[in-house]
């Protein structure tokens, strides 16, 4: 860790897009270190220097060189923009162009080869930059040194043929033709053990890692348990023993409470899906590198969840068992704990299996929810099928679906729970029908099994648990196959930015305080004073962790946490973030773009929103074209941006797109965080040429930069050099050939002189590093503060801190470049394109809806027709059956909400859109949009409507005739309206949960809690009139209760056919009113409420997204 410079952040979490962690350079070094640890002797390293300063890269490659020579290892490294000093550390080089090897041999001979071909590297030109440009058609001519001979382009094929005739190429060919000498092969050259540790050690290591991750993610588990306690307390009071008696009337409510407990524990494990999917990427990488086998990962993931399942089962049972009033025998209490424990274990095992099989978050969510619906609703409707077999002329399920009763884990959970309760002595009272109460209840549900079925069901649940976990392990072993996919000058005002004595503090991490670090605040920037001026290109450099990006974030107003002190002025006036955002741009180190729109559309979208309204459409289009040409993106302007590391454009093209999106806004000040990281020398040179062109128009441009070549480094006019700890050690001009920088540092006693043709950037970082400071016992920051250069800079800053005579403070006639209508059109255009190009979500949910509709249609085939009604208790059963049907339809509607949560949090498109939306509060790209968050969310709300219309129409078209409801235009419309409204508010409710939670895991747990409450108060498990008075408000605010009320009442609320219920003659409409509280006259109110719910959810969603930002920087 010391070699890689990771010892200073050893106790810091890695972090991600939403949570502050280690820096980008440290993440890159962490990846390198992860691979270097172990017995491996062959390493293949791809662009390990991206995001690192040249000094750190030099140290790492030096370490690799020593490792290679000492251990006889084989190391192949691809680098972008290596400095000459780093390049000199390598023994051999492979130079490729157009997929062909141009040169493969010793580094010392590569210059000789190209001189023989007629090309020579000029003085002060890095050899690595020369090699990448000499094979390029655009740059090759400037290296031709035969002035007496005409130049003609040398193709890659010609270079390849020349290399074959070169002495290095001939030697290589001879070596490759020689057969391998087995006598030189050492018996230990190959390892015959797949893994470096014994099986027990592998299991211990994976278990320790899993336990650590669980502790770090403890908030999710605590939150799950806390909301389970809340739900249990609510359930206990809803099904309170104070109003339920031991008789055949109230027995069904005991049965409902048991069923609800099983549903709750099964749904509580759904957060396991997201946690598993989120860890699979790391698992696949480590598995493929043989860190450990799949079983070493799956066993801890399974075993360590057992205590949480036991805790959840114990909490639920201990809170509800005696509160609801189940049979008081202690053994039955503990038997119920065992049941709920196994159901919860089966649930999380099942979700883990789905995640490992599918691996794609949105598809996994869809399959998981469809499976959950099938498991639960086949069980519900099979109950009614079993019940109806006790009555004459009862329609039953198709025989081809009856297997579903026995394939559902929920079946065995309910059999064991019901047998455990209703075989108790208190339910053995004999009724007039010569059966006991318990027997009658069990028979009415098709669950009249003997006591032995309790243990049979326990065995079945254990069997499901074993099958799911074994399947999880086997799925982790399978390989994941991935398919590869392939200036116009607009008027602006030059503006300077000055800053004096800028300090930045963050709260001291807990671990540092525990280790004896007393200050409550940790200072990341100390006394930073400087200025950025128009027409001057300034470089911001320093070792990794010096605070370069932090300083830029502070100056641009992007920091959301910590404390900022000091004076920042724009054009001599105090910085006002609202106006400053109009004239500035910021190119982030992480390139965040909407993946479902093209490169050209991304730039066009930025120009549409950010260029002044006075610029006409034609001029704007021309400007977009020229920016695309300037950044060399015109040839790929029609390609989709895609997802990083997956489909779409390459990392280099994404970097250039980030710059283009900012340049097209025509800013006066632009910040670029490592614009050349991840680019090869030619691409970096292209970017820097574009940047220089921008600077030549008197714009203020500041770039953080790592390991620049001599050409790139000396393209800058001024440099701010920072040391670790956030202090400036040099601020001033570079001078011709970096002469002023070299003169300053060589003037400090003890600093070694720079070697001839040595890269000044590399030399500068080497001589000012912590080790160099310790060696010569000086503090470069202290020396700079006492230097004449610092005094000169302070005078310049003081001068720029006052406005120029005749200047005016930044002011715009309108607050935003475009009016509200133009903003709306631009955002709707982009959102429509993103949605239309997201078939995985939109087509997926339509297929999912069709599948569920067909399932429900089969389960309820022809059960809604009025002329099949009979008299007697069967009608009561049919009403319950209809309620069950609507309950199963509710599950589909609930799935749309859960699916929407997964879509917005996990589907890559919307996950990035969510990150983009989290950044506008400080992102220059979006501060210029009027009420962006409100507008963006309004568009999100609007764009959902046509898809939900199609979804509701599809569902209604399939289920309405299949169930055979009454063919009345009024009833058909009401059915469609109820389904559409419910789809709509569940989607908006899912969006609302996303906006209220920091992570998908928390959103999933919160969704499970809300889903549980909707189930409890929907009026299905317990009709509204039967809910205790202290909880009746929960029924009236439950949106699902209104959906059920609208669907049921519109279909049967006006039916005056008489039926016999409990010995009384009643009309069907009267029965609905007395039992369920559904009155036909209330349909007008129901219609308004069903419209109000999506409006309220959408409004709260927009407000929450605007006010809440969980991203911490």
CSV table of N, CA and C in Angstrom, one decimal, residues 524-641:
chain,number,residue,atom,x,y,z
A,524,UNK,N,-8.8,20.5,4.3
A,524,UNK,CA,-8.4,20.0,3.1
A,524,UNK,C,-7.7,21.0,2.2
A,525,UNK,N,-8.1,22.3,2.4
A,525,UNK,CA,-7.5,23.4,1.6
A,525,UNK,C,-7.0,24.5,2.6
A,526,UNK,N,-5.8,24.9,2.5
A,526,UNK,CA,-5.2,25.9,3.4
A,526,UNK,C,-4.7,27.1,2.7
A,527,UNK,N,-5.2,28.3,3.0
A,527,UNK,CA,-4.8,29.6,2.6
A,527,UNK,C,-4.5,29.6,1.1
A,528,UNK,N,-5.5,29.2,0.3
A,528,UNK,CA,-5.3,29.2,-1.2
A,528,UNK,C,-5.6,30.6,-1.7
A,529,UNK,N,-4.6,31.2,-2.4
A,529,UNK,CA,-4.8,32.5,-3.0
A,529,UNK,C,-4.3,32.4,-4.4
A,530,UNK,N,-5.1,33.0,-5.3
A,530,UNK,CA,-4.7,33.0,-6.8
A,530,UNK,C,-5.8,33.6,-7.6
A,531,UNK,N,-5.6,33.5,-8.9
A,531,UNK,CA,-6.5,34.1,-9.9
A,531,UNK,C,-6.4,33.4,-11.2
A,532,UNK,N,-7.5,33.3,-11.9
A,532,UNK,CA,-7.5,32.8,-13.3
A,532,UNK,C,-8.0,33.9,-14.2
A,533,UNK,N,-7.3,34.2,-15.3
A,533,UNK,CA,-7.6,35.3,-16.1
A,533,UNK,C,-7.9,34.9,-17.5
A,534,UNK,N,-8.6,35.8,-18.2
A,534,UNK,CA,-9.0,35.5,-19.6
A,534,UNK,C,-7.8,35.4,-20.5
A,535,UNK,N,-7.9,34.4,-21.4
A,535,UNK,CA,-6.8,34.3,-22.4
A,535,UNK,C,-5.6,33.6,-21.9
A,536,UNK,N,-5.7,33.1,-20.6
A,536,UNK,CA,-4.5,32.4,-20.0
A,536,UNK,C,-5.0,31.0,-19.6
A,537,UNK,N,-4.3,30.0,-20.1
A,537,UNK,CA,-4.6,28.6,-19.8
A,537,UNK,C,-3.8,28.2,-18.6
A,538,UNK,N,-4.5,27.9,-17.5
A,538,UNK,CA,-3.9,27.6,-16.2
A,538,UNK,C,-4.0,26.1,-15.9
A,539,UNK,N,-2.9,25.5,-15.5
A,539,UNK,CA,-2.9,24.1,-15.1
A,539,UNK,C,-2.9,24.0,-13.6
A,540,UNK,N,-3.7,23.1,-13.1
A,540,UNK,CA,-3.8,22.8,-11.6
A,540,UNK,C,-3.2,21.4,-11.4
A,541,UNK,N,-2.1,21.4,-10.8
A,541,UNK,CA,-1.4,20.1,-10.6
A,541,UNK,C,-1.0,19.8,-9.2
A,542,UNK,N,-0.6,18.6,-9.0
A,542,UNK,CA,-0.2,18.1,-7.7
A,542,UNK,C,-0.3,16.6,-7.6
A,543,UNK,N,0.3,16.0,-6.6
A,543,UNK,CA,0.2,14.5,-6.4
A,543,UNK,C,-1.3,14.2,-6.1
A,544,UNK,N,-1.6,12.9,-6.3
A,544,UNK,CA,-3.0,12.5,-6.0
A,544,UNK,C,-3.3,12.7,-4.5
A,545,UNK,N,-4.5,13.3,-4.3
A,545,UNK,CA,-4.9,13.7,-2.9
A,545,UNK,C,-4.4,15.1,-2.5
A,546,UNK,N,-3.8,15.9,-3.4
A,546,UNK,CA,-3.4,17.2,-3.0
A,546,UNK,C,-4.5,18.2,-2.9
A,547,UNK,N,-5.7,17.9,-3.5
A,547,UNK,CA,-6.8,18.8,-3.4
A,547,UNK,C,-7.1,19.6,-4.6
A,548,UNK,N,-6.7,19.1,-5.8
A,548,UNK,CA,-6.9,19.8,-7.0
A,548,UNK,C,-8.4,19.9,-7.3
A,549,UNK,N,-9.0,18.7,-7.4
A,549,UNK,CA,-10.5,18.7,-7.7
A,549,UNK,C,-11.3,19.4,-6.6
A,550,UNK,N,-10.8,19.2,-5.4
A,550,UNK,CA,-11.5,19.9,-4.2
A,550,UNK,C,-11.5,21.4,-4.4
A,551,UNK,N,-10.3,22.0,-4.8
A,551,UNK,CA,-10.3,23.4,-5.1
A,551,UNK,C,-11.2,23.8,-6.2
A,552,UNK,N,-11.2,23.1,-7.3
A,552,UNK,CA,-12.1,23.5,-8.4
A,552,UNK,C,-13.6,23.4,-7.9
A,553,UNK,N,-13.9,22.4,-7.2
A,553,UNK,CA,-15.3,22.2,-6.7
A,553,UNK,C,-15.7,23.4,-5.8
A,554,UNK,N,-14.7,23.8,-4.9
A,554,UNK,CA,-15.0,24.9,-4.0
A,554,UNK,C,-15.2,26.2,-4.8
A,555,UNK,N,-14.3,26.5,-5.8
A,555,UNK,CA,-14.4,27.7,-6.6
A,555,UNK,C,-15.7,27.7,-7.5
A,556,UNK,N,-16.1,26.6,-7.9
A,556,UNK,CA,-17.3,26.5,-8.8
A,556,UNK,C,-18.6,26.4,-8.0
A,557,UNK,N,-18.5,26.3,-6.7
A,557,UNK,CA,-19.7,26.2,-5.9
A,557,UNK,C,-20.4,24.8,-5.9
A,558,UNK,N,-19.6,23.7,-6.1
A,558,UNK,CA,-20.1,22.4,-6.3
A,558,UNK,C,-20.1,21.6,-5.0
A,559,UNK,N,-19.5,22.1,-3.9
A,559,UNK,CA,-19.4,21.4,-2.7
A,559,UNK,C,-20.7,21.5,-1.9
A,560,UNK,N,-21.2,20.3,-1.5
A,560,UNK,CA,-22.5,20.3,-0.7
A,560,UNK,C,-22.2,20.1,0.8
A,561,UNK,N,-21.0,19.6,1.1
A,561,UNK,CA,-20.7,19.4,2.5
A,561,UNK,C,-19.5,20.2,2.9
A,562,UNK,N,-19.2,20.2,4.2
A,562,UNK,CA,-18.0,20.9,4.7
A,562,UNK,C,-18.3,22.4,4.9
A,563,UNK,N,-17.2,23.1,5.2
A,563,UNK,CA,-17.3,24.5,5.5
A,563,UNK,C,-16.2,25.2,4.6
A,564,UNK,N,-16.7,26.3,3.9
A,564,UNK,CA,-15.8,27.1,3.0
A,564,UNK,C,-15.6,28.4,3.6
A,565,UNK,N,-14.3,28.9,3.7
A,565,UNK,CA,-14.0,30.2,4.1
A,565,UNK,C,-13.1,30.9,3.1
A,566,UNK,N,-13.2,32.2,3.1
A,566,UNK,CA,-12.3,33.0,2.1
A,566,UNK,C,-13.2,33.8,1.2
A,567,UNK,N,-12.5,34.5,0.3
A,567,UNK,CA,-13.2,35.5,-0.6
A,567,UNK,C,-13.0,35.1,-2.0
A,568,UNK,N,-14.1,34.9,-2.7
A,568,UNK,CA,-14.1,34.5,-4.1
A,568,UNK,C,-14.8,35.6,-4.9
A,569,UNK,N,-14.1,36.1,-6.0
A,569,UNK,CA,-14.7,37.2,-6.7
A,569,UNK,C,-14.7,36.9,-8.2
A,570,UNK,N,-15.7,37.3,-8.9
A,570,UNK,CA,-15.8,37.2,-10.4
A,570,UNK,C,-15.8,38.5,-11.0
A,571,UNK,N,-14.8,38.8,-11.8
A,571,UNK,CA,-14.6,40.1,-12.4
A,571,UNK,C,-14.5,41.3,-11.3
A,572,UNK,N,-14.0,40.9,-10.1
A,572,UNK,CA,-13.9,41.9,-9.1
A,572,UNK,C,-15.1,42.0,-8.2
A,573,UNK,N,-16.2,41.4,-8.5
A,573,UNK,CA,-17.4,41.4,-7.7
A,573,UNK,C,-17.6,40.1,-7.0
A,574,UNK,N,-18.2,40.1,-5.8
A,574,UNK,CA,-18.4,38.9,-5.0
A,574,UNK,C,-19.2,37.9,-5.9
A,575,UNK,N,-18.8,36.6,-5.8
A,575,UNK,CA,-19.4,35.6,-6.6
A,575,UNK,C,-20.8,35.4,-6.2
A,576,UNK,N,-21.8,35.4,-7.1
A,576,UNK,CA,-23.2,35.1,-6.9
A,576,UNK,C,-23.4,33.8,-7.8
A,577,UNK,N,-23.7,32.7,-7.1
A,577,UNK,CA,-23.7,31.4,-7.8
A,577,UNK,C,-24.7,31.4,-9.0
A,578,UNK,N,-25.9,32.1,-8.8
A,578,UNK,CA,-26.9,32.1,-9.8
A,578,UNK,C,-26.5,32.7,-11.1
A,579,UNK,N,-25.8,33.8,-11.1
A,579,UNK,CA,-25.3,34.4,-12.3
A,579,UNK,C,-24.0,33.8,-12.8
A,580,UNK,N,-23.2,33.4,-11.8
A,580,UNK,CA,-21.9,32.7,-12.2
A,580,UNK,C,-22.1,31.5,-13.0
A,581,UNK,N,-23.2,30.7,-12.7
A,581,UNK,CA,-23.5,29.5,-13.4
A,581,UNK,C,-23.8,29.8,-14.9
A,582,UNK,N,-24.3,31.0,-15.2
A,582,UNK,CA,-24.6,31.3,-16.6
A,582,UNK,C,-23.4,31.4,-17.4
A,583,UNK,N,-22.3,31.8,-16.9
A,583,UNK,CA,-21.1,32.1,-17.7
A,583,UNK,C,-20.0,31.1,-17.5
A,584,UNK,N,-20.3,30.0,-16.9
A,584,UNK,CA,-19.2,29.0,-16.6
A,584,UNK,C,-19.6,27.6,-17.0
A,585,UNK,N,-18.6,26.8,-17.2
A,585,UNK,CA,-18.8,25.4,-17.5
A,585,UNK,C,-17.9,24.6,-16.7
A,586,UNK,N,-18.3,23.3,-16.5
A,586,UNK,CA,-17.4,22.4,-15.7
A,586,UNK,C,-17.4,21.0,-16.4
A,587,UNK,N,-16.3,20.5,-16.8
A,587,UNK,CA,-16.1,19.2,-17.3
A,587,UNK,C,-15.7,18.3,-16.2
A,588,UNK,N,-16.5,17.4,-15.8
A,588,UNK,CA,-16.2,16.5,-14.7
A,588,UNK,C,-15.2,15.4,-15.1
A,589,UNK,N,-14.6,14.9,-14.1
A,589,UNK,CA,-13.7,13.8,-14.3
A,589,UNK,C,-14.5,12.5,-14.7
A,590,UNK,N,-15.6,12.3,-14.0
A,590,UNK,CA,-16.5,11.2,-14.4
A,590,UNK,C,-17.5,11.7,-15.4
A,591,UNK,N,-17.5,11.1,-16.5
A,591,UNK,CA,-18.3,11.6,-17.7
A,591,UNK,C,-19.7,11.0,-17.6
A,592,UNK,N,-20.7,11.8,-17.1
A,592,UNK,CA,-22.0,11.4,-16.9
A,592,UNK,C,-22.9,12.0,-18.0
A,593,UNK,N,-23.5,11.0,-18.8
A,593,UNK,CA,-24.3,11.4,-19.9
A,593,UNK,C,-25.5,10.5,-20.0
A,594,UNK,N,-26.6,11.0,-20.5
A,594,UNK,CA,-27.8,10.1,-20.8
A,594,UNK,C,-27.4,9.1,-21.8
A,595,UNK,N,-27.5,7.8,-21.5
A,595,UNK,CA,-27.0,6.8,-22.4
A,595,UNK,C,-27.9,6.5,-23.7
A,596,UNK,N,-29.1,6.9,-23.6
A,596,UNK,CA,-30.0,6.5,-24.7
A,596,UNK,C,-30.2,7.6,-25.7
A,597,UNK,N,-29.4,8.6,-25.7
A,597,UNK,CA,-29.4,9.6,-26.8
A,597,UNK,C,-28.0,9.6,-27.5
A,598,UNK,N,-28.0,10.2,-28.7
A,598,UNK,CA,-26.8,10.1,-29.5
A,598,UNK,C,-25.8,11.2,-29.1
A,599,UNK,N,-24.6,11.1,-29.6
A,599,UNK,CA,-23.5,12.1,-29.3
A,599,UNK,C,-24.0,13.5,-29.8
A,600,UNK,N,-24.5,13.6,-31.0
A,600,UNK,CA,-24.9,14.8,-31.6
A,600,UNK,C,-26.1,15.4,-30.8
A,601,UNK,N,-27.0,14.5,-30.4
A,601,UNK,CA,-28.2,15.0,-29.6
A,601,UNK,C,-27.8,15.5,-28.3
A,602,UNK,N,-26.8,14.9,-27.7
A,602,UNK,CA,-26.3,15.4,-26.4
A,602,UNK,C,-25.8,16.8,-26.5
A,603,UNK,N,-25.0,17.1,-27.5
A,603,UNK,CA,-24.5,18.4,-27.7
A,603,UNK,C,-25.6,19.4,-28.1
A,604,UNK,N,-26.5,18.9,-29.0
A,604,UNK,CA,-27.6,19.8,-29.4
A,604,UNK,C,-28.5,20.2,-28.2
A,605,UNK,N,-28.7,19.2,-27.3
A,605,UNK,CA,-29.6,19.4,-26.1
A,605,UNK,C,-28.9,20.5,-25.2
A,606,UNK,N,-27.6,20.4,-25.0
A,606,UNK,CA,-26.9,21.4,-24.2
A,606,UNK,C,-27.0,22.8,-24.8
A,607,UNK,N,-26.8,22.9,-26.2
A,607,UNK,CA,-26.8,24.2,-26.8
A,607,UNK,C,-28.2,24.7,-26.8
A,608,UNK,N,-29.2,23.9,-27.0
A,608,UNK,CA,-30.6,24.4,-27.0
A,608,UNK,C,-31.0,25.1,-25.7
A,609,UNK,N,-30.5,24.5,-24.6
A,609,UNK,CA,-30.9,25.1,-23.2
A,609,UNK,C,-29.9,26.2,-22.8
A,610,UNK,N,-28.7,26.2,-23.2
A,610,UNK,CA,-27.7,27.0,-22.6
A,610,UNK,C,-27.3,28.2,-23.4
A,611,UNK,N,-27.5,28.2,-24.7
A,611,UNK,CA,-27.1,29.4,-25.5
A,611,UNK,C,-28.3,30.4,-25.4
A,612,UNK,N,-28.0,31.7,-25.5
A,612,UNK,CA,-29.0,32.7,-25.4
A,612,UNK,C,-30.1,32.5,-26.4
A,613,UNK,N,-31.3,33.0,-26.0
A,613,UNK,CA,-32.5,32.9,-26.9
A,613,UNK,C,-32.3,33.7,-28.1
A,614,UNK,N,-31.4,34.8,-28.1
A,614,UNK,CA,-31.2,35.6,-29.3
A,614,UNK,C,-30.5,34.9,-30.4
A,615,UNK,N,-29.9,33.8,-30.2
A,615,UNK,CA,-29.2,33.0,-31.2
A,615,UNK,C,-30.3,32.2,-31.9
A,616,UNK,N,-30.4,32.4,-33.2
A,616,UNK,CA,-31.5,31.6,-33.9
A,616,UNK,C,-31.1,30.2,-34.1
A,617,UNK,N,-32.1,29.4,-34.5
A,617,UNK,CA,-31.9,28.0,-34.6
A,617,UNK,C,-30.8,27.6,-35.6
A,618,UNK,N,-30.8,28.3,-36.7
A,618,UNK,CA,-29.8,27.9,-37.7
A,618,UNK,C,-28.4,28.2,-37.2
A,619,UNK,N,-28.1,29.3,-36.6
A,619,UNK,CA,-26.8,29.7,-36.0
A,619,UNK,C,-26.4,28.7,-35.0
A,620,UNK,N,-27.4,28.3,-34.1
A,620,UNK,CA,-27.1,27.3,-33.1
A,620,UNK,C,-26.7,26.0,-33.7
A,621,UNK,N,-27.4,25.5,-34.7
A,621,UNK,CA,-27.1,24.3,-35.4
A,621,UNK,C,-25.7,24.3,-36.0
A,622,UNK,N,-25.3,25.4,-36.6
A,622,UNK,CA,-24.0,25.6,-37.2
A,622,UNK,C,-22.9,25.5,-36.1
A,623,UNK,N,-23.2,26.2,-34.9
A,623,UNK,CA,-22.3,26.2,-33.8
A,623,UNK,C,-22.1,24.8,-33.3
A,624,UNK,N,-23.2,24.0,-33.2
A,624,UNK,CA,-23.1,22.6,-32.7
A,624,UNK,C,-22.2,21.8,-33.7
A,625,UNK,N,-22.4,22.0,-35.0
A,625,UNK,CA,-21.6,21.2,-35.9
A,625,UNK,C,-20.1,21.6,-35.8
A,626,UNK,N,-19.8,22.9,-35.6
A,626,UNK,CA,-18.4,23.2,-35.5
A,626,UNK,C,-17.7,22.7,-34.2
A,627,UNK,N,-18.5,22.7,-33.1
A,627,UNK,CA,-18.0,22.2,-31.9
A,627,UNK,C,-17.7,20.7,-32.1
A,628,UNK,N,-18.6,19.9,-32.7
A,628,UNK,CA,-18.4,18.5,-33.0
A,628,UNK,C,-17.2,18.3,-33.8
A,629,UNK,N,-17.0,19.1,-34.8
A,629,UNK,CA,-15.8,19.0,-35.7
A,629,UNK,C,-14.5,19.4,-34.9
A,630,UNK,N,-14.6,20.4,-34.1
A,630,UNK,CA,-13.4,20.8,-33.3
A,630,UNK,C,-13.0,19.7,-32.3
A,631,UNK,N,-13.9,19.0,-31.7
A,631,UNK,CA,-13.5,17.9,-30.8
A,631,UNK,C,-13.5,16.6,-31.5
A,632,UNK,N,-13.6,16.6,-32.8
A,632,UNK,CA,-13.5,15.4,-33.7
A,632,UNK,C,-14.6,14.4,-33.3
A,633,UNK,N,-15.8,14.8,-33.1
A,633,UNK,CA,-16.9,13.9,-32.8
A,633,UNK,C,-17.9,13.8,-33.9
A,634,UNK,N,-17.6,14.6,-35.0
A,634,UNK,CA,-18.6,14.6,-36.1
A,634,UNK,C,-18.8,13.3,-36.8
A,635,UNK,N,-17.8,12.4,-36.7
A,635,UNK,CA,-17.9,11.1,-37.4
A,635,UNK,C,-18.8,10.1,-36.6
A,636,UNK,N,-18.9,10.4,-35.3
A,636,UNK,CA,-19.7,9.5,-34.4
A,636,UNK,C,-20.9,10.2,-33.8
A,637,UNK,N,-21.4,11.3,-34.5
A,637,UNK,CA,-22.5,12.1,-33.9
A,637,UNK,C,-23.8,11.3,-33.9
A,638,UNK,N,-23.9,10.3,-34.7
A,638,UNK,CA,-25.2,9.5,-34.7
A,638,UNK,C,-25.1,8.2,-33.9
A,639,UNK,N,-24.1,8.0,-33.1
A,639,UNK,CA,-24.0,6.9,-32.3
A,639,UNK,C,-24.5,7.1,-30.9
A,640,UNK,N,-25.2,6.1,-30.3
A,640,UNK,CA,-25.7,6.3,-28.9
A,640,UNK,C,-24.6,6.4,-27.9
A,641,UNK,N,-24.8,7.2,-26.9
A,641,UNK,CA,-23.7,7.4,-25.9
A,641,UNK,C,-23.5,6.1,-25.2
